[in-house]
Structures are given as structure tokens and as C-alpha cells.
Coordinates of C-alpha atoms and ligand atoms in Angstrom, one line a residue:
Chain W
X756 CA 134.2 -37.2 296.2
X757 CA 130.6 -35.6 296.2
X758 CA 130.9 -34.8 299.6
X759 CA 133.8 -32.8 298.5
X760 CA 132.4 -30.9 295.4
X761 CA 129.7 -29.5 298.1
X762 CA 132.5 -27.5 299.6
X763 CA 133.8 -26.3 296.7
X764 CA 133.2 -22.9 294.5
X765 CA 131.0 -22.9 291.6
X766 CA 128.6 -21.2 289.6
X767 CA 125.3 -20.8 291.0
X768 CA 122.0 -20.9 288.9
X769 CA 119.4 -18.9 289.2
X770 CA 115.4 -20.4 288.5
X771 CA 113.3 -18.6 286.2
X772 CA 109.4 -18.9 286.5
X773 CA 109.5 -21.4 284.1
X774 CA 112.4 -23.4 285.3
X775 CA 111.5 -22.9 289.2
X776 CA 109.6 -26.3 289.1
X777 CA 112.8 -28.0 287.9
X778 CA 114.9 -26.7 290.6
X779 CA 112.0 -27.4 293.2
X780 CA 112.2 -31.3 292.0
X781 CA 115.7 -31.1 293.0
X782 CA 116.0 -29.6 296.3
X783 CA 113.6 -32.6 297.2
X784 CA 116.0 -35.0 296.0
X785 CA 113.9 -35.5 292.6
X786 CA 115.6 -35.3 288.9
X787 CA 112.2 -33.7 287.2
X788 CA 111.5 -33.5 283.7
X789 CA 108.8 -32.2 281.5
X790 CA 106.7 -34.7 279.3
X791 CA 104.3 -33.4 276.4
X792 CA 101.2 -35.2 276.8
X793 CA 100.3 -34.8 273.2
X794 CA 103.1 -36.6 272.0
X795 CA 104.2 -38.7 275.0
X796 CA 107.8 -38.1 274.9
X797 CA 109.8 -36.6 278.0
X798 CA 111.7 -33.1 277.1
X799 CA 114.1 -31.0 278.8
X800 CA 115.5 -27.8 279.0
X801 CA 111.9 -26.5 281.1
X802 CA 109.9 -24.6 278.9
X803 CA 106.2 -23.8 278.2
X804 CA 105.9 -25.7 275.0
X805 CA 106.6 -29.5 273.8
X806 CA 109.7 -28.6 271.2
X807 CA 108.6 -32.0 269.1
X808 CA 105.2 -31.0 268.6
X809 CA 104.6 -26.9 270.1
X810 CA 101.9 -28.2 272.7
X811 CA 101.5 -26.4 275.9
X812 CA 99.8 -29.8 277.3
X813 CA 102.5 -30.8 279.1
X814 CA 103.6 -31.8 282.8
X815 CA 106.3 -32.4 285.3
X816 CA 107.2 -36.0 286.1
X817 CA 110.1 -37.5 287.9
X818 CA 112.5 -39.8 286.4
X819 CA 114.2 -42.7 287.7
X820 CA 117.2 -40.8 287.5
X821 CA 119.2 -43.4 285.4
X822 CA 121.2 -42.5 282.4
X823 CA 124.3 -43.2 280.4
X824 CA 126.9 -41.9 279.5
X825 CA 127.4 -40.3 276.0
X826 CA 130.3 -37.9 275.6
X827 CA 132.7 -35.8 278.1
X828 CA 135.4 -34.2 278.7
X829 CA 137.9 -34.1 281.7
X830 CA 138.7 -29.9 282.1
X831 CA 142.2 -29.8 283.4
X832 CA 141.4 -25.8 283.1
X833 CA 138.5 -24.4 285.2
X834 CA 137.7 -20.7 285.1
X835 CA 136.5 -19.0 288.5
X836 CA 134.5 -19.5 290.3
X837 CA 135.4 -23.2 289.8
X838 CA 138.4 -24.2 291.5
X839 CA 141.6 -24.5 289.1
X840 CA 143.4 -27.9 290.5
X841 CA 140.6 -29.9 290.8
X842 CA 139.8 -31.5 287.2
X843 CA 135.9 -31.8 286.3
X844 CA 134.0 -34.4 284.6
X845 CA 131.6 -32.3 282.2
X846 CA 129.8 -34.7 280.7
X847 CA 126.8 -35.1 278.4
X848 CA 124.5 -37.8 279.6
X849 CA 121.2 -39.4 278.2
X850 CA 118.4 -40.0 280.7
X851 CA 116.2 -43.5 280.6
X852 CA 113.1 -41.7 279.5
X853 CA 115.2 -39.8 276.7
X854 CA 116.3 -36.5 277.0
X855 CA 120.3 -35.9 277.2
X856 CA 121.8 -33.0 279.5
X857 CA 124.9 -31.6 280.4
X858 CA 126.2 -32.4 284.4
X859 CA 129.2 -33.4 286.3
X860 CA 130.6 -37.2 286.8
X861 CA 130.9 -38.0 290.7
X862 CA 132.6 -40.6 292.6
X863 CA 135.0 -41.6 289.7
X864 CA 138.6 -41.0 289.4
X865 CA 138.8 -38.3 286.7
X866 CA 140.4 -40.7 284.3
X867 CA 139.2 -41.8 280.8
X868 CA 140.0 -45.9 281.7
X869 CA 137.3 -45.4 284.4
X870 CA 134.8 -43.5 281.8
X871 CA 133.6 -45.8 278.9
X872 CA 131.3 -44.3 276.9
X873 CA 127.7 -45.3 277.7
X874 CA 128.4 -46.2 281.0
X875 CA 125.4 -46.5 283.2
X876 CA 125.0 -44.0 285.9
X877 CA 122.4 -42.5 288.3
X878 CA 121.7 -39.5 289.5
X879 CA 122.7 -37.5 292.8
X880 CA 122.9 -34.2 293.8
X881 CA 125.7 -31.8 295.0
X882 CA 124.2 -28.2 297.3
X883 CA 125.5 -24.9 295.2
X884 CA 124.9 -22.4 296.7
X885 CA 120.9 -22.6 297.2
X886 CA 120.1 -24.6 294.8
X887 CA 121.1 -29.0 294.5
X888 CA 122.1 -29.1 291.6
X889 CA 121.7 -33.1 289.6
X890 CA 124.8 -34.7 289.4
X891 CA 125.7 -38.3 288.1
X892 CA 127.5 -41.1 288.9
X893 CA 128.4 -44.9 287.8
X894 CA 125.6 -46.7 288.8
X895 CA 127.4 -49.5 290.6
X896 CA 128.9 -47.2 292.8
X897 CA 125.3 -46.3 294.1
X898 CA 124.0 -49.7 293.8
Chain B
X494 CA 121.8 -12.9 245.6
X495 CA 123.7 -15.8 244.3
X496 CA 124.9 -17.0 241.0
X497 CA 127.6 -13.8 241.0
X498 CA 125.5 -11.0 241.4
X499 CA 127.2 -10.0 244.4
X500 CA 130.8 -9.5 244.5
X501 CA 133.1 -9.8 247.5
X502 CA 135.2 -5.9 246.2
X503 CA 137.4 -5.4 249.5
X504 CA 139.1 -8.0 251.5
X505 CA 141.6 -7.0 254.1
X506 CA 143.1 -7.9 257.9
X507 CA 144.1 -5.5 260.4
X508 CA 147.8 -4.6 259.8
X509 CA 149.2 -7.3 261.8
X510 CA 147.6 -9.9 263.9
X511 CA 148.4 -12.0 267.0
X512 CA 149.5 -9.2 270.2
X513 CA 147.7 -5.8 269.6
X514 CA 148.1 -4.3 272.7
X515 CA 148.3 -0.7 271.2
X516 CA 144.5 -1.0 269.6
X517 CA 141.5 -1.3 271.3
X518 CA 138.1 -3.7 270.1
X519 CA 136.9 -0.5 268.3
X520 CA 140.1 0.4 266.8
X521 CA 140.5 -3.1 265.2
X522 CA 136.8 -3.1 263.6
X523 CA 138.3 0.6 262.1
X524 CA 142.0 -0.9 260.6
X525 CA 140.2 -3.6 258.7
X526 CA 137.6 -1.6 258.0
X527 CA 140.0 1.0 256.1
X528 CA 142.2 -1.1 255.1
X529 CA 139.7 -3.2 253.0
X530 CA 137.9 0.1 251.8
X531 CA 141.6 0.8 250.1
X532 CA 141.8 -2.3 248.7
X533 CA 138.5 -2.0 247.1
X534 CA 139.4 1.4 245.7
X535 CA 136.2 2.9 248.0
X536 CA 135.8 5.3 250.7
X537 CA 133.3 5.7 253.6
X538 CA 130.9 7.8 251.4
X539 CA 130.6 4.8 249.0
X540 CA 129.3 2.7 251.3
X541 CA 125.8 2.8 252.3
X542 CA 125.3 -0.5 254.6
X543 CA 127.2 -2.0 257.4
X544 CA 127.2 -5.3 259.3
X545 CA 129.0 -6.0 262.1
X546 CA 129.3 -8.6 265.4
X547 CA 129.6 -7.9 268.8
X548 CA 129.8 -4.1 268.6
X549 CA 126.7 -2.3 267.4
X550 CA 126.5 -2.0 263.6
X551 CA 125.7 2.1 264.5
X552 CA 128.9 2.3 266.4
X553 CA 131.3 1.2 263.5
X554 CA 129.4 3.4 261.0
X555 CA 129.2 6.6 263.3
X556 CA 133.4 5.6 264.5
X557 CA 134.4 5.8 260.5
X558 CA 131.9 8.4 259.2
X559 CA 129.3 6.4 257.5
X560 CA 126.0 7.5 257.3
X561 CA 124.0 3.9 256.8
X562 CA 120.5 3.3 255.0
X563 CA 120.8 -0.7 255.8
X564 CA 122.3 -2.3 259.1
X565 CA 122.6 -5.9 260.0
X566 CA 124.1 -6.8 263.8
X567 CA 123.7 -10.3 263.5
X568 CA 125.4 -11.9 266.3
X569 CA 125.3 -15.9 266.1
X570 CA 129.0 -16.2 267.2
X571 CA 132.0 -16.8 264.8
X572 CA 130.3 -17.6 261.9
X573 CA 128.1 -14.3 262.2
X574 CA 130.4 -12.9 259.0
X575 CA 129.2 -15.7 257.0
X576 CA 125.8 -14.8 257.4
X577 CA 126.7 -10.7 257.1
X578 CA 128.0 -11.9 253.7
X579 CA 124.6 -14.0 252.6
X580 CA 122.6 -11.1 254.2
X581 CA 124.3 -8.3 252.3
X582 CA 124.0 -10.2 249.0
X583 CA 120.3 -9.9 249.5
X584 CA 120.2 -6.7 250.6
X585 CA 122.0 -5.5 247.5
X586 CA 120.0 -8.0 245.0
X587 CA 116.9 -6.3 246.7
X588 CA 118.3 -2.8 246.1
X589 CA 118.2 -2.0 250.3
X590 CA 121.9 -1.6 249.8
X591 CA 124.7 -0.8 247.5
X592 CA 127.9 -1.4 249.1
X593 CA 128.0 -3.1 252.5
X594 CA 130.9 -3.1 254.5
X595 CA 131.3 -6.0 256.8
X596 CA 133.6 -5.7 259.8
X597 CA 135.1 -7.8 262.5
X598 CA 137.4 -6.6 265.2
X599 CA 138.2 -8.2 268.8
X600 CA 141.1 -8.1 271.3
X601 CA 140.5 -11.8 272.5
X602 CA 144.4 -12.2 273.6
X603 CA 145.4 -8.3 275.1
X604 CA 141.3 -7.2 276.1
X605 CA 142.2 -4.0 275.1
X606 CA 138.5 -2.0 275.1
X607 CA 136.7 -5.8 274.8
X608 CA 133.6 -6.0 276.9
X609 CA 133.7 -7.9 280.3
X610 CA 132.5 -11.2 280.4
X611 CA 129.4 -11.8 281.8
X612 CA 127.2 -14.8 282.3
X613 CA 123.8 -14.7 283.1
X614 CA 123.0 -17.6 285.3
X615 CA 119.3 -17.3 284.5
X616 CA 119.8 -18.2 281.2
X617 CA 119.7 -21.7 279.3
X618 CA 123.0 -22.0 279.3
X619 CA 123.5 -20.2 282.6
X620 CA 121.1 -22.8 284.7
X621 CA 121.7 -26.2 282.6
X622 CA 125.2 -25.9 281.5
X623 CA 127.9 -23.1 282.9
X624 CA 127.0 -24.9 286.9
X625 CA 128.8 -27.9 285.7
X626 CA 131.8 -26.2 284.2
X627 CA 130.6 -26.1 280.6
X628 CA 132.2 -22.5 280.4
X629 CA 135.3 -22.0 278.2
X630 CA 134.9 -23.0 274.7
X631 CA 137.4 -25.7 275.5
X632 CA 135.0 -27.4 278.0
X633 CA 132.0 -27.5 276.4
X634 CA 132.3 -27.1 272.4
X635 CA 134.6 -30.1 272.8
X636 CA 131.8 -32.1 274.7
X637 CA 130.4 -34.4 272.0
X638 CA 133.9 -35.1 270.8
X639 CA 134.3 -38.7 272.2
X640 CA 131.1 -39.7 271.1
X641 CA 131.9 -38.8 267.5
X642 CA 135.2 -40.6 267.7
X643 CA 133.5 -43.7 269.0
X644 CA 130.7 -44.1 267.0
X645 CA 132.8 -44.1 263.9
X646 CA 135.7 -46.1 265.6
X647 CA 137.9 -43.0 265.2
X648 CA 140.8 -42.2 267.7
X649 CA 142.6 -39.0 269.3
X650 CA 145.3 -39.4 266.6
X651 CA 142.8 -38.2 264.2
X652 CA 142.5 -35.0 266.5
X653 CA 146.3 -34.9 266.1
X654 CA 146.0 -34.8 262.5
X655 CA 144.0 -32.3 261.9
X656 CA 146.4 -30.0 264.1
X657 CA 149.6 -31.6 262.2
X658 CA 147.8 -31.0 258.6
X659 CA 146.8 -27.3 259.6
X660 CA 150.4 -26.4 261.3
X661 CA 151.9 -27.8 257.8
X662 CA 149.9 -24.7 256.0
X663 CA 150.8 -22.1 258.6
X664 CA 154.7 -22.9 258.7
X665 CA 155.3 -20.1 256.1
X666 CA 153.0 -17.8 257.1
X667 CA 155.0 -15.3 258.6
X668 CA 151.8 -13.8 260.2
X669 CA 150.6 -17.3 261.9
X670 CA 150.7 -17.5 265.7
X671 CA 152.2 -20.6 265.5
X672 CA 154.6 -22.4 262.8
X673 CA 156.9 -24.2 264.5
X674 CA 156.8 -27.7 262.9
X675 CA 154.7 -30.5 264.8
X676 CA 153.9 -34.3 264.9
X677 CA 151.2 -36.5 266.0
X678 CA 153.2 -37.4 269.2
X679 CA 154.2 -34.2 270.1
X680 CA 150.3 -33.5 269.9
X681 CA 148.8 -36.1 271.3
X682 CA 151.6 -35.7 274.5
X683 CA 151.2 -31.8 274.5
X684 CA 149.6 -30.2 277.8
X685 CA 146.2 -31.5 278.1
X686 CA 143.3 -28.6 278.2
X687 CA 140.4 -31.1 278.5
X688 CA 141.0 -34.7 277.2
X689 CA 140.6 -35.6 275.1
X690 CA 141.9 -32.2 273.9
X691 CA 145.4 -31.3 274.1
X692 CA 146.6 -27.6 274.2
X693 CA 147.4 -28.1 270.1
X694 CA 144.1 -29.7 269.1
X695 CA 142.3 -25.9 270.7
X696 CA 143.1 -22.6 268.7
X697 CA 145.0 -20.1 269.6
X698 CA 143.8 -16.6 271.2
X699 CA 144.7 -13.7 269.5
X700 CA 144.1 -10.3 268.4
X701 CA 142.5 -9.0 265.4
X702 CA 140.0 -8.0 262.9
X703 CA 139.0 -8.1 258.8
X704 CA 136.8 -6.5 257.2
X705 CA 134.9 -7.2 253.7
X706 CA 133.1 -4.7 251.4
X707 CA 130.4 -6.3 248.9
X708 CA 128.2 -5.1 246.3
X709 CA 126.9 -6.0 242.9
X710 CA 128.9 -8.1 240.4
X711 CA 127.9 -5.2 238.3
X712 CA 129.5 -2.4 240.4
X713 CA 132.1 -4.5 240.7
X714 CA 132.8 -4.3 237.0
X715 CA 133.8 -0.7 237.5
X716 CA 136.4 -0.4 240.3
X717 CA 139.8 -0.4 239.6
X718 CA 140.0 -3.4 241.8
X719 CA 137.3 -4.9 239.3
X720 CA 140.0 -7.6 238.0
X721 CA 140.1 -9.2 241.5
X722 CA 136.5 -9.4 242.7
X723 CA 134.7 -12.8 243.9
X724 CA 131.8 -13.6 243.2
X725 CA 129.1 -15.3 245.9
X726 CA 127.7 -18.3 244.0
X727 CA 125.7 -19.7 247.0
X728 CA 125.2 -19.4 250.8
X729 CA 123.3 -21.3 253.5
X730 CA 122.4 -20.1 257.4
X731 CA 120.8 -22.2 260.2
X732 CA 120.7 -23.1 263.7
X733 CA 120.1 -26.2 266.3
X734 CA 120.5 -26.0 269.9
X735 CA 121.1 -22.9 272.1
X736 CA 123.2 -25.3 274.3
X737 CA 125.5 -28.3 272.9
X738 CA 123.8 -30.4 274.9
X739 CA 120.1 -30.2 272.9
X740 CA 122.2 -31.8 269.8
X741 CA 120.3 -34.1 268.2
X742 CA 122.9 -36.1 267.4
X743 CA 126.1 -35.6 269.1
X744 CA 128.4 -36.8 266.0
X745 CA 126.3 -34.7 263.8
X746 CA 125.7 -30.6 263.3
X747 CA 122.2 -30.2 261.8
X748 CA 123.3 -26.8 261.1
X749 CA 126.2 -27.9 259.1
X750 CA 123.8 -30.2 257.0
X751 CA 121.6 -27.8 256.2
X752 CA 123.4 -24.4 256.1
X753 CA 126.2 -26.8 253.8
X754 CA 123.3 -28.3 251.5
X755 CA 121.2 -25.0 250.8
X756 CA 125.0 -23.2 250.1
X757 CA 125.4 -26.3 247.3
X758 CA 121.8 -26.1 246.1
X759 CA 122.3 -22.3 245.6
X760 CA 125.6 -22.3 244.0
X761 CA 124.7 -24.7 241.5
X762 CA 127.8 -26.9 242.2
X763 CA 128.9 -30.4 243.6
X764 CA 131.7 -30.8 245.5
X765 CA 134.0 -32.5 242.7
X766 CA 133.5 -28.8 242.0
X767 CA 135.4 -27.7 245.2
X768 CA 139.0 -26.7 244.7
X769 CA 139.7 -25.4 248.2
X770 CA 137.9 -26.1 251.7
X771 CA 137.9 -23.3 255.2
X772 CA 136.2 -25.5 258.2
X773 CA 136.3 -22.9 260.9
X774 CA 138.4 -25.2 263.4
X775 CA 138.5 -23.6 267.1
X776 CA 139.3 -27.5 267.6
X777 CA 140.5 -29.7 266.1
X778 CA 137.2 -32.1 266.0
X779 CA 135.0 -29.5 263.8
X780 CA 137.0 -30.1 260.1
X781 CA 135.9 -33.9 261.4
X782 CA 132.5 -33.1 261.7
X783 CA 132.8 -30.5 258.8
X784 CA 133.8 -32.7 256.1
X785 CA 131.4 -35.4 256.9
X786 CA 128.4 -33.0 257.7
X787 CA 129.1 -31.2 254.0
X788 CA 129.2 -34.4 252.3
X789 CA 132.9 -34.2 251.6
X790 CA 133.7 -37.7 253.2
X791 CA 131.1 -40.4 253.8
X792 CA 130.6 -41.0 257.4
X793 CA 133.5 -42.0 259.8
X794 CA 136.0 -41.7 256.8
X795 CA 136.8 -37.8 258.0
X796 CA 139.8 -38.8 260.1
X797 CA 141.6 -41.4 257.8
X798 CA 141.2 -38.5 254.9
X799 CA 143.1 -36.1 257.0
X800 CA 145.5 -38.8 257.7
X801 CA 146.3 -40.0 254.4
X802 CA 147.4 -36.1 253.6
X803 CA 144.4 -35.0 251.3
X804 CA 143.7 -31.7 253.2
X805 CA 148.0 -30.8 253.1
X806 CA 149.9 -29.1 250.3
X807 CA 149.2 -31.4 246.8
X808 CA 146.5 -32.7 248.5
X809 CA 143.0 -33.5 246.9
X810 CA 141.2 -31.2 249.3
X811 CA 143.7 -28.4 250.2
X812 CA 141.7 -26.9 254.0
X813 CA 142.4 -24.2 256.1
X814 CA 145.5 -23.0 253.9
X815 CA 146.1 -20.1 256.9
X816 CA 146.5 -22.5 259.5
X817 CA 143.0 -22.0 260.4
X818 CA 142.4 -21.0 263.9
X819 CA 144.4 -24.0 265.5
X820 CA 147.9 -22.3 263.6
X821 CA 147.1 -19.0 262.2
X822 CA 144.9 -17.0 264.4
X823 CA 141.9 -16.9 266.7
X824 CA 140.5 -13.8 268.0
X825 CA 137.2 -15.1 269.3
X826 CA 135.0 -15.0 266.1
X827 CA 137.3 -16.7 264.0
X828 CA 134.9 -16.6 261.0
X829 CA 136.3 -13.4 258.9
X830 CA 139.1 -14.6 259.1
X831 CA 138.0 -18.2 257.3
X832 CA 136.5 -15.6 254.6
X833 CA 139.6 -13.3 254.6
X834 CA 142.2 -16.6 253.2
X835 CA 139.1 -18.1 250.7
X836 CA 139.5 -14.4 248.9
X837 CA 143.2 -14.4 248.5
X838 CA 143.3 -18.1 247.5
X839 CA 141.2 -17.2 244.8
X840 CA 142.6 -14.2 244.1
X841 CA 145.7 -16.2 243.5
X842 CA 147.3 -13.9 246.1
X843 CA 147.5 -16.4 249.5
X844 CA 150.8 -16.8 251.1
X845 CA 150.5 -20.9 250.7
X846 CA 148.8 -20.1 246.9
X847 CA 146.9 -23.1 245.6
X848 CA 147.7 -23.3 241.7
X849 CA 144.4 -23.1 240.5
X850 CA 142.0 -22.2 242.9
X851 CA 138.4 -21.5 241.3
X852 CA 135.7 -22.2 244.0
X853 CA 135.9 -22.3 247.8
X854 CA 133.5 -23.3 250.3
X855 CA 133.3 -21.9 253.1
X856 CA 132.4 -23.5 256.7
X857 CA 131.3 -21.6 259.6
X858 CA 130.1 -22.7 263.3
X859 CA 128.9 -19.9 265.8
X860 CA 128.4 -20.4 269.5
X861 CA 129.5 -23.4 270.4
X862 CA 127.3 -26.1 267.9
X863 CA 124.5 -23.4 267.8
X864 CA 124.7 -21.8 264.4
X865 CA 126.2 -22.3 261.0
X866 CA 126.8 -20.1 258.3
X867 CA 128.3 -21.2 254.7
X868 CA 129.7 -19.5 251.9
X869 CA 130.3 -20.5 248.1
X870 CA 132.9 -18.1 246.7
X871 CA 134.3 -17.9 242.9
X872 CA 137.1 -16.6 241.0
X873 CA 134.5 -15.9 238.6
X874 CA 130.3 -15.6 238.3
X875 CA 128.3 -18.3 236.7
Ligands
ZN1845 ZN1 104.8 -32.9 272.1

């Protein structure tokens, strides 16, 4: 099924200066996120300053790319560029070191008896455009 | 600003609502915008502020003639009206302005004149969220849904109810977009958008506009529409996360705890207070979140309170008497439109008329769970 979504249309991000270390993680295979050295606790979207304390002393490290699942839906609707049939997995996950972010469910039938909530998953990635963009699926299925 | 200084004067909705494919964006903002200067007995040359969202606040003033000396463009999504409202009242209670005129126009179903939708895809949102499919409102305000409804052991029936209690209100309301009756089933086994969402549980999209002109209680006192001014007796504005995913808590709005709590503190009230509830509901989960997040209901009891009927007709907690956005209308920034029904309630002159409405709050959510604005409005100042 991932090998599928790599063919398939999407919406392609584009790095910012701030973000472009994020993006570099994953075209190496790595799920990167920032972590405030002041406060030692992980953060993401990228950006220059720790939002739980406002220090700038913070740096990139990778994570072990497991999380869980906390909330999603199944989108019977996409909107170009996505393709319309195919039903996504938008789901909002919580990484081990902390930080929650929005991403895809692979490798799972797009059906809610196959999604309990706070399932365990890991990370993969899917090519869009130039960019690999962090995907996740159940863990078992990678194990 | 609060307490009744400030008086809501002119209240008023384009002449209909739902298909306006003879109006464009601009034209919209302008039909309210008349339309509620006639019902406040004003014209453009009484107005000296103006507040709008999406347009530029210099385009609707230069459009209808106005020459402004105060402009507010706050755009923070649907519940930007709310905080036009809270910023107006302390514009005028500062003397920056006299009489505001707020208006709200867009042509969300026909796109008549509407902007083109563009997404940056070096933004926030554009980078962490829209790559994944987070793009209509029905695939990523929805997100935190399921972990709401789990955490408080809450199903989708209680997703159903919410649309069953609101199409209840709109049935008679010969200007909803939708009034045929409904049922839980017929909700729950409707066309799913994105489960756990089903095509009723998501607002409609329509086309529309309101418009609101405000000044001081005391100016108020000498209009002709003087008998059927409300008064603003508290408001609160805040924000969390620029994407739903940076919630703190997935089951919980920040912004609706503190925009709600600082809109009580102001006013002065307690919600026994309360006579009549608008929770901006573009689905059918934010009421859920709403009355909890306001302190209506303790936590996880939001569902089973919309289930027993206390939000209906008779109930103890009459909400969204319109229809809200689910039944009555949706144009994008559903938010006037919240405002627009809380005026006629209590100017006793609502299609669904609650016998003795005296205060209604107000709930507003903007952008997805980005922003909140909230409102305290009263048949009479304190
Ligand atoms: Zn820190």
C-alpha cells in the first residue's frame, strides 16, 4: 500500500530555511525533531525558538520514529491534487519523545476495526514529489 | 466596553440566503451592510468605523461610501465577527469610534467574485499538514474528533444528536438550507464525508452575508430603533495552535476555555444566568467541545445532554435556534451568522422565539481549532 501512495498525486511541500533541516532528516530516511536544550523536551513544527520556554538553544535529533495513534479520520472526499477514490488515513499521531503531528496511516485497510485509538505505529516514508514525506504505520506490520 | 456601554443598533442578513448566484462576494458584504444600516435607522454618513473579514476593511467602506476614522480587518476565520464585535466596543468606549459597522459577505456555495483558493505549501500548514490531506475543513477540523469521543466513552450517536437537535430548530425556518425532518439512524447511515463524520454531522455550504452596526448604549438611547438594542455585557478572544495538530489537548480548545472564561468574568454572569446558547457548529463535534470547554456541562457529560433533549425546543439550554451551520446556513465564516440569530432571540423577534430570552452567549471557533471569539449579549445593560 505505500508502495502505491508513491505513485499517486499529492500536495508537495516546500522547505523553508528553517524547516530545510527537517526535510533533510527525511530524505535520509530519518524522522528529525527539534529538542530545547534548556528545557529538555523534544518540539515540533521546526522553528528557531523552544515554544515551552522561548530558548534559541536548541538542536536537531532523530527519533526512534515510534508513535501512537491519537485521533483520525478516514477522508472518503479528497480535493486535487489527491486522488478522489482512494480514501486517506489523516491521522494525528504522538511521537515517543512527545510531540504529536499530523501524517497518513499506511499499510492498513482504511477501516476504523483496524484503527484503535493509541495503536502503536512507526514511521516510514512515501517520495512526493522531491521531498519523502514521514508516514506511519502499525508497528507490527514493520516488526 | 462591557457592562452595556456598547449596543449591538443594526442587525440584518442579506435578503435571502442559501444560492446567490446573482451577487458577487462584494455585493453580499453591501446587502447586509444596507440592510442592517435600515434597521438601525442610520446611513453611511453615521458611521465612522468599519470591520470586516476576508475583504479589506477599505474596500467595503470606499464600495458603500463611507469615509472611516477607525478600521479593523481582523481575519482569524469564522469567528473573526466575534472579535469585530469585542473590538468595536472598545474602540467606541475609547472614543476611536462612534458607530462601527461590522460586515460579513461570501459566496462559499455559487463563488460568485470569491477569491481563488490558494495554499501555500511553504507554510505551517502547507509543509506539516495539507501533504497528508488535512485540506478541507471536513478532513482536518474533524481530526481530534475520535479522541474526544473516546476519552470520555462517548460514541458517534452523540455526533448524530447534535445534527438531529439542530435540524429540530431549523424545520420552520423557511430560510434554512435544510429542514427536512431527521433521525439518529438516518444520520449515522447518511453518506460518509470522513468517518467518523457523515455528510449530516458537516454544515452546509452556502451563500451569504450579515452585517451588524454598534455603538454606545448611550447613542443607542436615541435611535428610533432604540427599543430593540442589545447590549454587549462581556466578550473574550484567544488563540492556540496555527495547525489542529499543536492542540494541546485534542478533547480540549484552550481557546474556548479562555476566550469563554474572560467573556463570563466580563459580563459579570454565571451560566445559570444563560437563557440561550450559539456554538458555531461547522460539525457536529464543536457544540461537544463547546459546552464542556464553556463550563456548561462537566466533562464527558456534553453528549448525554444533547441526548436527553436539553439543547431542543423546552429544553434547559435552547442552542443554535437557526439550525446553526449543520441546518441553517454556512457560507464559510459562519460566525455573523451565530451573532445575527442571538440578536433576534433577544429581540424576541427569531423565527423559533424562545419565551424569555434575556442573555445569550455566544461561541465562536476560527480556522480550524485556531482561534476563538465569545460574546455576552443582553436584552438589557447591567
Ligand atoms: Zn525549552
Amino acid at each position: 500500500m505505500s508502495e502505491e501512495r508513491t505513485t499517486m498525486s499529492g500536495f508537495e511541500p516546500t522547505p523553508t530555511p528553517e524547516t530545510a533541516p527537517f526535510w533533510d532528516a527525511t530524505s535520509r530516511g530519518e524522522l528529525a525533531v527539534q529538542f530545547c536544550t534548556a528545557c529538555a523536551r523534544y518540539y515540533f513544527y521546526p522553528r528557531p525558538q523552544c515554544p515551552n520556554c522561548g530558548s534559541v538553544h536548541v538542536e536537531w535529533r532523530a527519533t526512534t520514529g515510534r508513535a501512537r495513534l491519537v485521533s483520525y479520520v478516514i477522508n472518503y472526499r479528497p480535493l486535487p491534487p489527491f486522488d478522489p477514490r482512494t480514501p486517506l488515513i489523516v491521522a494525528l499521531v504522538e511521537l515517543a519523545e512527545g510531540p504529536r503531528m499530523m501524517t497518513n496511516i499506511v499499510g492498513v485497510a482504511p477501516d476504523p476495526d483496524h484503527l484503535p485509538l493509541d495503536l502503536e505505529l512507526s514511521v516510514t516514508f512515501v517520495a512526493q514529489g522531491a521531498v519523502q514525506l514521514p508516514v506511519f504505520e502499525p508497528a507490527a506490520a514493520a516488526a | 466596553m462591557h457592562g452595556g456601554q456598547v449596543a449591538i443598533v443594526g442587525a440584518a442578513e442579506t435578503d435571502t440566503i442559501g444560492k446567490r448566484p446573482d451577487i458577487s462576494v462584494l455585493g453580499l458584504h453591501a446587502e447586509a451592510a444596507r440592510n442592517a444600516l435600515r434597521d438601525a435607522g442610520m446611513s453611511i454618513h453615521d458611521v465612522d468605523g468599519i470591520a470586516t473579514a476576508g475583504l479589506y476593511p477599505q474596500d467595503i467602506s470606499h464600495y458603500l461610501g463611507i469615509t472611516p476614522r477607525w478600521l479593523d480587518g481582523t481575519l482569524v476565520g469564522g469567528c473573526s465577527f466575534m472579535l469585530h464585535v469585542r473590538h468595536a466596543a472598545a474602540a467606541i468606549a475609547a472614543g476611536a469610534a462612534d458607530v462601527v459597522l461590522i460586515t460579513h459577505g461570501e459566496s462559499g456555495r455559487s463563488g460568485i467574485g470569491a477569491d481563488p483558493w490558494v495554499r501555500n505549501p511553504a507554510s505551517i500548514n502547507g509543509q506539516f499538514e495539507l501533504p497528508y490531506g488535512a485540506q478541507a475543513p471536513y478532513s482536518t477540523f474533524t481530526v481530534p474528533a475520535l479522541r474526544f469521543l473516546h476519552d470520555r466513552n462517548m460514541t458517534r450517536e452523540h455526533l448524530a444528536h447534535v445534527a438531529v437537535a439542530q435540524r429540530n430548530w431549523a424545520a420552520n425556518n423557511p430560510r434554512a438550507a435544510r429542514r427536512e425532518p431527521l433521525t439518529v439512524d438516518a444520520v449515522l447511515n447518511a453518506p460518509m464525508v470522513a468517518y467518523p463524520f457523515t455528510r449530516d454531522m458537516c454544515c452546509v455550504v452556502t451563500d451569504g452575508g450579515g452585517a451588524l452596526v454598534v455603538t454606545s448604549a448611550e447613542r443607542a438611547a436615541d435611535l428610533p430603533s432604540a427599543g430593540r438594542a442589545v447590549y454587549l455585557l462581556g466578550s473574550g478572544e484567544s488563540a492556540e495552535g496555527a495547525v489542529v495538530s499543536q492542540m494541546a489537548d485534542p478533547g480540549s480548545f484552550a481557546a474556548f476555555r479562555a476566550a469563554g472564561a474572560e467573556a463570563f468574568a466580563t459580563a459579570g454572569i454565571t451560566h445559570a444566568d444563560v437563557d440561550h446558547l450559539m456554538a458555531y457548529d461547522a460539525f457536529a463535534h464543536l457544540p461537544l467541545y463547546m459546552l464542556e470547554d464553556l463550563g456548561f456541562v462537566g466533562r464527558g457529560e456534553s453528549g448525554d445532554f444533547v441526548a436527553a433533549g436539553n439543547t431542543v425546543k423546552g429544553g434547559r439550554l435552547p442552542m443554535n435556534t437557526n439550525g446553526g451551520g449543520l441546518s441553517y446556513t454556512h457560507s464559510g465564516m459562519y460566525g455573523m451568522f451565530a451573532i445575527q440569530e442571538a440578536v433576534r432571540q433577544l429581540r424576541g423577534e427569531a423565527v423559533e422565539q424562545l419565551p424569555d430570552a434575556r442573555i445569550s452567549f455566544v461561541q465562536g471557533v476560527g480556522m480550524f481549532f485556531a482561534a476563538a471569539g465569545s460574546l455576552v449579549l443582553a436584552r438589557e445593560p447591567r
